PDB file of C-alpha atoms in Angstrom:
ATOM      1  CA  UNK A 218       0.000   0.000   0.000  1.00 52.00           C
ATOM      2  CA  UNK A 219       2.793   2.388   0.901  1.00 48.00           C
ATOM      3  CA  UNK A 220       4.636   1.717  -2.360  1.00 53.00           C
ATOM      4  CA  UNK A 221       1.435   2.338  -4.302  1.00 51.00           C
ATOM      5  CA  UNK A 222       0.939   5.692  -2.547  1.00 50.00           C
ATOM      6  CA  UNK A 223       4.557   6.646  -3.227  1.00 49.00           C
ATOM      7  CA  UNK A 224       4.185   5.744  -6.909  1.00 48.00           C
ATOM      8  CA  UNK A 225       1.003   7.816  -7.139  1.00 48.00           C
ATOM      9  CA  UNK A 226       2.711  10.788  -5.478  1.00 47.00           C
ATOM     10  CA  UNK A 227       5.731  10.565  -7.776  1.00 46.00           C
ATOM     11  CA  UNK A 228       3.498  10.365 -10.859  1.00 48.00           C
ATOM     12  CA  UNK A 229       1.469  13.340  -9.658  1.00 46.00           C
ATOM     13  CA  UNK A 230       4.594  15.393  -8.925  1.00 45.00           C
ATOM     14  CA  UNK A 231       5.992  14.601 -12.363  1.00 45.00           C
ATOM     15  CA  UNK A 232       2.818  15.760 -14.084  1.00 44.00           C
ATOM     16  CA  UNK A 233       2.758  18.903 -11.926  1.00 41.00           C
ATOM     17  CA  UNK A 234       6.344  19.587 -12.960  1.00 45.00           C
ATOM     18  CA  UNK A 235       5.498  19.292 -16.653  1.00 43.00           C
ATOM     19  CA  UNK A 236       2.495  21.580 -16.192  1.00 40.00           C
ATOM     20  CA  UNK A 237       4.623  24.124 -14.337  1.00 40.00           C
ATOM     21  CA  UNK A 238       7.110  24.201 -17.198  1.00 39.00           C
ATOM     22  CA  UNK A 239       4.300  24.814 -19.669  1.00 37.00           C
ATOM     23  CA  UNK A 240       2.965  27.658 -17.522  1.00 36.00           C
ATOM     24  CA  UNK A 241       6.422  29.179 -17.220  1.00 37.00           C
ATOM     25  CA  UNK A 242       6.875  29.065 -20.980  1.00 35.00           C
ATOM     26  CA  UNK A 243       3.554  30.817 -21.530  1.00 34.00           C
ATOM     27  CA  UNK A 244       5.046  33.912 -19.844  1.00 34.00           C
ATOM     28  CA  UNK A 245       8.547  33.607 -21.287  1.00 34.00           C
ATOM     29  CA  UNK A 246       9.839  36.176 -23.754  1.00 32.00           C
ATOM     30  CA  UNK A 247      13.106  37.133 -25.385  1.00 33.00           C
ATOM     31  CA  UNK A 248      15.390  36.119 -28.188  1.00 36.00           C
ATOM     32  CA  UNK A 249      15.830  32.465 -29.007  1.00 41.00           C
ATOM     33  CA  UNK A 250      18.404  30.476 -27.083  1.00 42.00           C
ATOM     34  CA  UNK A 251      21.175  29.706 -29.558  1.00 43.00           C
ATOM     35  CA  UNK A 252      22.021  26.286 -28.181  1.00 47.00           C
ATOM     36  CA  UNK A 253      21.456  22.959 -29.835  1.00 50.00           C
ATOM     37  CA  UNK A 254      19.581  20.384 -27.855  1.00 54.00           C
ATOM     38  CA  UNK A 255      18.581  16.747 -27.824  1.00 54.00           C
ATOM     39  CA  UNK A 256      16.904  14.340 -25.429  1.00 61.00           C
ATOM     40  CA  UNK A 257      16.956  15.326 -21.709  1.00 71.00           C
ATOM     41  CA  UNK A 258      18.408  13.237 -18.900  1.00 89.00           C
ATOM     42  CA  UNK A 259      21.974  12.364 -17.933  1.00 94.00           C
ATOM     43  CA  UNK A 260      21.847   8.624 -18.628  1.00 93.00           C
ATOM     44  CA  UNK A 261      23.073   7.371 -22.011  1.00 93.00           C
ATOM     45  CA  UNK A 262      20.729   5.350 -24.171  1.00 91.00           C
ATOM     46  CA  UNK A 263      21.233   1.546 -23.974  1.00 88.00           C
ATOM     47  CA  UNK A 264      23.542  -0.246 -26.377  1.00 85.00           C
ATOM     48  CA  UNK A 265      20.696  -2.175 -28.024  1.00 83.00           C
ATOM     49  CA  UNK A 266      18.116   0.628 -28.070  1.00 83.00           C
ATOM     50  CA  UNK A 267      18.842   3.884 -29.938  1.00 92.00           C
ATOM     51  CA  UNK A 268      16.296   6.655 -29.472  1.00 93.00           C
ATOM     52  CA  UNK A 269      14.597   8.753 -32.165  1.00 94.00           C
ATOM     53  CA  UNK A 270      12.390  11.746 -31.477  1.00 93.00           C
ATOM     54  CA  UNK A 271      10.974  15.104 -32.438  1.00 94.00           C
ATOM     55  CA  UNK A 272      10.767  18.355 -30.470  1.00 93.00           C
ATOM     56  CA  UNK A 273       8.936  21.632 -31.073  1.00 94.00           C
ATOM     57  CA  UNK A 274      10.589  24.803 -29.791  1.00 91.00           C
ATOM     58  CA  UNK A 275       8.760  28.047 -29.011  1.00 91.00           C
ATOM     59  CA  UNK A 276      10.320  31.445 -28.298  1.00 87.00           C
ATOM     60  CA  UNK A 277       9.555  35.107 -28.809  1.00 83.00           C
ATOM     61  CA  UNK A 278       8.684  35.387 -32.539  1.00 84.00           C
ATOM     62  CA  UNK A 279      10.345  32.022 -33.161  1.00 87.00           C
ATOM     63  CA  UNK A 280       9.257  28.464 -33.929  1.00 92.00           C
ATOM     64  CA  UNK A 281      11.687  25.541 -34.203  1.00 92.00           C
ATOM     65  CA  UNK A 282      11.286  21.903 -35.262  1.00 94.00           C
ATOM     66  CA  UNK A 283      14.009  19.456 -34.258  1.00 92.00           C
ATOM     67  CA  UNK A 284      14.367  15.834 -35.302  1.00 93.00           C
ATOM     68  CA  UNK A 285      16.965  13.918 -33.300  1.00 93.00           C
ATOM     69  CA  UNK A 286      18.525  10.559 -32.622  1.00 93.00           C
ATOM     70  CA  UNK A 287      20.687   9.311 -29.775  1.00 94.00           C
ATOM     71  CA  UNK A 288      23.026   6.350 -30.143  1.00 94.00           C
ATOM     72  CA  UNK A 289      25.061   4.457 -27.567  1.00 95.00           C
ATOM     73  CA  UNK A 290      28.824   5.039 -27.683  1.00 95.00           C
ATOM     74  CA  UNK A 291      29.880   3.100 -24.569  1.00 95.00           C
ATOM     75  CA  UNK A 292      28.590   1.942 -21.191  1.00 93.00           C
ATOM     76  CA  UNK A 293      28.863   5.527 -19.948  1.00 95.00           C
ATOM     77  CA  UNK A 294      28.242   7.664 -23.026  1.00 95.00           C
ATOM     78  CA  UNK A 295      26.095   8.331 -26.064  1.00 94.00           C
ATOM     79  CA  UNK A 296      26.077  10.558 -29.139  1.00 94.00           C
ATOM     80  CA  UNK A 297      23.240  12.794 -30.298  1.00 92.00           C
ATOM     81  CA  UNK A 298      22.526  13.926 -33.865  1.00 93.00           C
ATOM     82  CA  UNK A 299      19.856  16.396 -34.924  1.00 92.00           C
ATOM     83  CA  UNK A 300      18.399  18.301 -37.854  1.00 93.00           C
ATOM     84  CA  UNK A 301      16.724  21.680 -37.365  1.00 92.00           C
ATOM     85  CA  UNK A 302      14.201  23.931 -39.076  1.00 94.00           C
ATOM     86  CA  UNK A 303      13.611  27.393 -37.621  1.00 91.00           C
ATOM     87  CA  UNK A 304      11.068  30.074 -38.525  1.00 91.00           C
ATOM     88  CA  UNK A 305      11.846  33.585 -37.229  1.00 84.00           C
ATOM     89  CA  UNK A 306       9.285  36.403 -37.400  1.00 80.00           C
ATOM     90  CA  UNK A 307      11.293  39.485 -38.394  1.00 71.00           C
ATOM     91  CA  UNK A 308       8.464  41.971 -37.847  1.00 70.00           C
ATOM     92  CA  UNK A 309       5.745  43.813 -39.788  1.00 72.00           C
ATOM     93  CA  UNK A 310       6.396  44.301 -43.483  1.00 63.00           C
ATOM     94  CA  UNK A 311       9.080  41.616 -43.648  1.00 68.00           C
ATOM     95  CA  UNK A 312       8.935  37.983 -44.670  1.00 70.00           C
ATOM     96  CA  UNK A 313       9.723  35.385 -42.029  1.00 75.00           C
ATOM     97  CA  UNK A 314      13.310  34.142 -41.987  1.00 83.00           C
ATOM     98  CA  UNK A 315      13.684  30.384 -42.497  1.00 88.00           C
ATOM     99  CA  UNK A 316      16.847  28.747 -41.208  1.00 89.00           C
ATOM    100  CA  UNK A 317      18.064  25.180 -41.552  1.00 93.00           C
ATOM    101  CA  UNK A 318      20.807  23.388 -39.700  1.00 92.00           C
ATOM    102  CA  UNK A 319      22.050  20.447 -37.732  1.00 92.00           C
ATOM    103  CA  UNK A 320      24.103  19.527 -34.708  1.00 91.00           C
ATOM    104  CA  UNK A 321      25.871  16.778 -32.810  1.00 93.00           C
ATOM    105  CA  UNK A 322      26.770  16.263 -29.168  1.00 93.00           C
ATOM    106  CA  UNK A 323      28.601  13.824 -26.913  1.00 94.00           C
ATOM    107  CA  UNK A 324      27.368  13.040 -23.388  1.00 95.00           C
ATOM    108  CA  UNK A 325      29.409  11.194 -20.741  1.00 96.00           C
ATOM    109  CA  UNK A 326      27.858   9.847 -17.527  1.00 97.00           C
ATOM    110  CA  UNK A 327      30.338  10.731 -14.763  1.00 97.00           C
ATOM    111  CA  UNK A 328      28.177   9.741 -11.759  1.00 97.00           C
ATOM    112  CA  UNK A 329      25.491   7.042 -11.812  1.00 95.00           C
ATOM    113  CA  UNK A 330      22.407   7.033  -9.580  1.00 95.00           C
ATOM    114  CA  UNK A 331      22.356   4.112  -7.122  1.00 94.00           C
ATOM    115  CA  UNK A 332      21.466   3.275  -3.513  1.00 92.00           C
ATOM    116  CA  UNK A 333      24.042   5.738  -2.174  1.00 93.00           C
ATOM    117  CA  UNK A 334      24.001   8.386  -4.923  1.00 93.00           C
ATOM    118  CA  UNK A 335      20.655  10.136  -5.498  1.00 96.00           C
ATOM    119  CA  UNK A 336      21.288  11.515  -9.005  1.00 96.00           C
ATOM    120  CA  UNK A 337      22.963  10.889 -12.345  1.00 97.00           C
ATOM    121  CA  UNK A 338      25.540  13.488 -13.413  1.00 97.00           C
ATOM    122  CA  UNK A 339      26.838  13.865 -16.964  1.00 96.00           C
ATOM    123  CA  UNK A 340      29.071  16.244 -18.874  1.00 95.00           C
ATOM    124  CA  UNK A 341      28.006  17.192 -22.380  1.00 94.00           C
ATOM    125  CA  UNK A 342      29.476  19.128 -25.283  1.00 92.00           C
ATOM    126  CA  UNK A 343      28.475  19.633 -28.879  1.00 91.00           C
ATOM    127  CA  UNK A 344      28.379  21.858 -31.927  1.00 92.00           C
ATOM    128  CA  UNK A 345      25.706  22.950 -34.351  1.00 90.00           C
ATOM    129  CA  UNK A 346      25.092  25.152 -37.374  1.00 92.00           C
ATOM    130  CA  UNK A 347      22.123  27.279 -38.467  1.00 89.00           C
ATOM    131  CA  UNK A 348      22.227  28.993 -41.851  1.00 90.00           C
ATOM    132  CA  UNK A 349      20.147  31.299 -44.031  1.00 84.00           C
ATOM    133  CA  UNK A 350      21.308  33.217 -47.090  1.00 82.00           C
ATOM    134  CA  UNK A 351      24.232  35.397 -45.893  1.00 82.00           C
ATOM    135  CA  UNK A 352      23.830  34.377 -42.235  1.00 85.00           C
ATOM    136  CA  UNK A 353      25.638  31.497 -40.520  1.00 90.00           C
ATOM    137  CA  UNK A 354      25.578  30.651 -36.808  1.00 89.00           C
ATOM    138  CA  UNK A 355      27.926  28.117 -35.229  1.00 91.00           C
ATOM    139  CA  UNK A 356      27.012  27.224 -31.630  1.00 89.00           C
ATOM    140  CA  UNK A 357      29.282  25.316 -29.235  1.00 91.00           C
ATOM    141  CA  UNK A 358      27.680  24.390 -25.876  1.00 90.00           C
ATOM    142  CA  UNK A 359      29.622  22.814 -23.001  1.00 93.00           C
ATOM    143  CA  UNK A 360      28.062  21.962 -19.653  1.00 93.00           C
ATOM    144  CA  UNK A 361      26.902  19.574 -16.947  1.00 95.00           C
ATOM    145  CA  UNK A 362      23.565  17.818 -16.586  1.00 94.00           C
ATOM    146  CA  UNK A 363      21.976  16.376 -13.423  1.00 96.00           C
ATOM    147  CA  UNK A 364      18.905  14.111 -13.448  1.00 96.00           C
ATOM    148  CA  UNK A 365      17.059  11.682 -11.203  1.00 96.00           C
ATOM    149  CA  UNK A 366      15.014   8.697 -12.356  1.00 94.00           C
ATOM    150  CA  UNK A 367      11.806   7.805 -10.520  1.00 94.00           C
ATOM    151  CA  UNK A 368      10.260   4.465 -11.501  1.00 90.00           C
ATOM    152  CA  UNK A 369       6.476   4.206 -11.157  1.00 90.00           C
ATOM    153  CA  UNK A 370       4.109   1.292 -11.785  1.00 84.00           C
ATOM    154  CA  UNK A 371       7.136  -0.975 -11.721  1.00 80.00           C
ATOM    155  CA  UNK A 372       8.533  -0.096 -15.150  1.00 82.00           C
ATOM    156  CA  UNK A 373       7.786   3.499 -16.204  1.00 89.00           C
ATOM    157  CA  UNK A 374      10.247   6.308 -15.566  1.00 91.00           C
ATOM    158  CA  UNK A 375       9.792   9.982 -14.752  1.00 94.00           C
ATOM    159  CA  UNK A 376      13.046  11.937 -15.102  1.00 95.00           C
ATOM    160  CA  UNK A 377      13.329  15.565 -13.936  1.00 96.00           C
ATOM    161  CA  UNK A 378      16.629  17.225 -14.838  1.00 95.00           C
ATOM    162  CA  UNK A 379      18.594  20.459 -14.731  1.00 95.00           C
ATOM    163  CA  UNK A 380      21.732  21.644 -16.459  1.00 93.00           C
ATOM    164  CA  UNK A 381      24.081  24.612 -16.740  1.00 94.00           C
ATOM    165  CA  UNK A 382      25.906  25.266 -20.009  1.00 93.00           C
ATOM    166  CA  UNK A 383      28.506  27.676 -21.342  1.00 92.00           C
ATOM    167  CA  UNK A 384      27.244  28.539 -24.828  1.00 88.00           C
ATOM    168  CA  UNK A 385      29.693  29.993 -27.339  1.00 90.00           C
ATOM    169  CA  UNK A 386      28.153  31.502 -30.489  1.00 89.00           C
ATOM    170  CA  UNK A 387      30.029  32.479 -33.649  1.00 91.00           C
ATOM    171  CA  UNK A 388      28.004  34.466 -36.197  1.00 89.00           C
ATOM    172  CA  UNK A 389      28.936  35.387 -39.758  1.00 88.00           C
ATOM    173  CA  UNK A 390      26.390  37.884 -41.125  1.00 82.00           C
ATOM    174  CA  UNK A 391      27.238  39.410 -44.505  1.00 75.00           C
ATOM    175  CA  UNK A 392      23.817  40.953 -45.124  1.00 68.00           C
ATOM    176  CA  UNK A 393      23.817  44.707 -45.922  1.00 65.00           C
ATOM    177  CA  UNK A 394      24.006  46.857 -42.791  1.00 64.00           C
ATOM    178  CA  UNK A 395      25.672  44.204 -40.631  1.00 67.00           C
ATOM    179  CA  UNK A 396      29.211  43.964 -39.284  1.00 68.00           C
ATOM    180  CA  UNK A 397      30.173  40.554 -40.620  1.00 76.00           C
ATOM    181  CA  UNK A 398      31.732  38.230 -38.032  1.00 83.00           C
ATOM    182  CA  UNK A 399      30.819  38.376 -34.341  1.00 85.00           C
ATOM    183  CA  UNK A 400      30.970  36.094 -31.301  1.00 89.00           C
ATOM    184  CA  UNK A 401      29.674  35.962 -27.752  1.00 88.00           C
ATOM    185  CA  UNK A 402      29.533  33.681 -24.731  1.00 91.00           C
ATOM    186  CA  UNK A 403      26.451  33.119 -22.567  1.00 89.00           C
ATOM    187  CA  UNK A 404      25.529  30.973 -19.587  1.00 92.00           C
ATOM    188  CA  UNK A 405      22.394  28.938 -20.210  1.00 90.00           C
ATOM    189  CA  UNK A 406      20.204  27.115 -17.688  1.00 92.00           C
ATOM    190  CA  UNK A 407      18.044  24.173 -18.778  1.00 91.00           C
ATOM    191  CA  UNK A 408      15.202  22.717 -16.719  1.00 93.00           C
ATOM    192  CA  UNK A 409      12.899  19.924 -17.800  1.00 93.00           C
ATOM    193  CA  UNK A 410      11.369  16.519 -17.274  1.00 95.00           C
ATOM    194  CA  UNK A 411      10.432  13.449 -19.289  1.00 94.00           C
ATOM    195  CA  UNK A 412       7.719  10.892 -18.568  1.00 94.00           C
ATOM    196  CA  UNK A 413       7.161   7.455 -20.105  1.00 93.00           C
ATOM    197  CA  UNK A 414       3.653   7.191 -21.527  1.00 92.00           C
ATOM    198  CA  UNK A 415       4.132   3.666 -22.874  1.00 89.00           C
ATOM    199  CA  UNK A 416       6.879   1.101 -22.905  1.00 83.00           C
ATOM    200  CA  UNK A 417       9.933   2.706 -24.581  1.00 86.00           C
ATOM    201  CA  UNK A 418       8.018   5.908 -25.470  1.00 92.00           C
ATOM    202  CA  UNK A 419       8.252   9.234 -23.607  1.00 94.00           C
ATOM    203  CA  UNK A 420       7.067  12.812 -23.752  1.00 95.00           C
ATOM    204  CA  UNK A 421       9.175  15.659 -22.404  1.00 94.00           C
ATOM    205  CA  UNK A 422       9.088  19.379 -21.734  1.00 94.00           C
ATOM    206  CA  UNK A 423      12.069  21.683 -21.266  1.00 92.00           C
ATOM    207  CA  UNK A 424      12.782  25.358 -20.668  1.00 91.00           C
ATOM    208  CA  UNK A 425      16.072  26.995 -21.697  1.00 87.00           C
ATOM    209  CA  UNK A 426      17.072  30.460 -20.449  1.00 88.00           C
ATOM    210  CA  UNK A 427      20.283  32.261 -21.336  1.00 81.00           C
ATOM    211  CA  UNK A 428      20.640  34.223 -24.547  1.00 74.00           C
ATOM    212  CA  UNK A 429      16.863  34.629 -24.562  1.00 78.00           C
ATOM    213  CA  UNK A 430      14.388  31.884 -23.735  1.00 86.00           C
ATOM    214  CA  UNK A 431      13.097  28.819 -25.538  1.00 88.00           C
ATOM    215  CA  UNK A 432      10.527  26.198 -24.522  1.00 91.00           C
ATOM    216  CA  UNK A 433      10.431  22.652 -25.928  1.00 92.00           C
ATOM    217  CA  UNK A 434       7.734  19.989 -26.114  1.00 94.00           C
ATOM    218  CA  UNK A 435       8.808  16.644 -27.509  1.00 93.00           C
ATOM    219  CA  UNK A 436       8.307  12.928 -28.015  1.00 94.00           C
ATOM    220  CA  UNK A 437      10.909  10.170 -28.197  1.00 93.00           C
ATOM    221  CA  UNK A 438      10.825   6.407 -28.674  1.00 93.00           C
ATOM    222  CA  UNK A 439      13.374   3.616 -28.366  1.00 90.00           C
ATOM    223  CA  UNK A 440      13.844   1.342 -31.360  1.00 86.00           C
TER     224      UNK A 440
END
């Protein structure tokens, strides 16, 4: 009985967390976060079960679609690949800007959750490109990710997570009226959670704040 109550409480808290992220995103504004992103959580995907998914990103005057895959690299690491489409509203009287790109990242699990350690901790770094006409953005994020896995109903996981990243952006903009090459460095915070809705299938929500804000809703499934 106690275990059943604990499972119910964990499930309820996970759903409340996802709802809170959605509410937070409804009030978020700013430029888009120029960091490339894949599946949340510190644990690598299993050796025999790569993960494919899709995520929708929402920011101030911005909409992003991301297709991604994660593939096991070792017992402690995995590799993420993604393709990106981005639509940016440039204001009244102007056509929307459409950008295309892709990215890759490597994630290494440094600390594994067990009976004595309450969380998983991973380090992650990657690189990505977004391009449109005379504009090219190269983003290089480097950071740490902490997550905790709660198992409910015996086999379904809820995984809240948080991460801090140093995001380096390199921009080449040769459009008229611009200065050409520029670069900057920002600190970005990522908060989110995923929840299994069926065996090997999950939904997730995430909020990124740094160089602007961006909110993600996504779905992923193991093969």
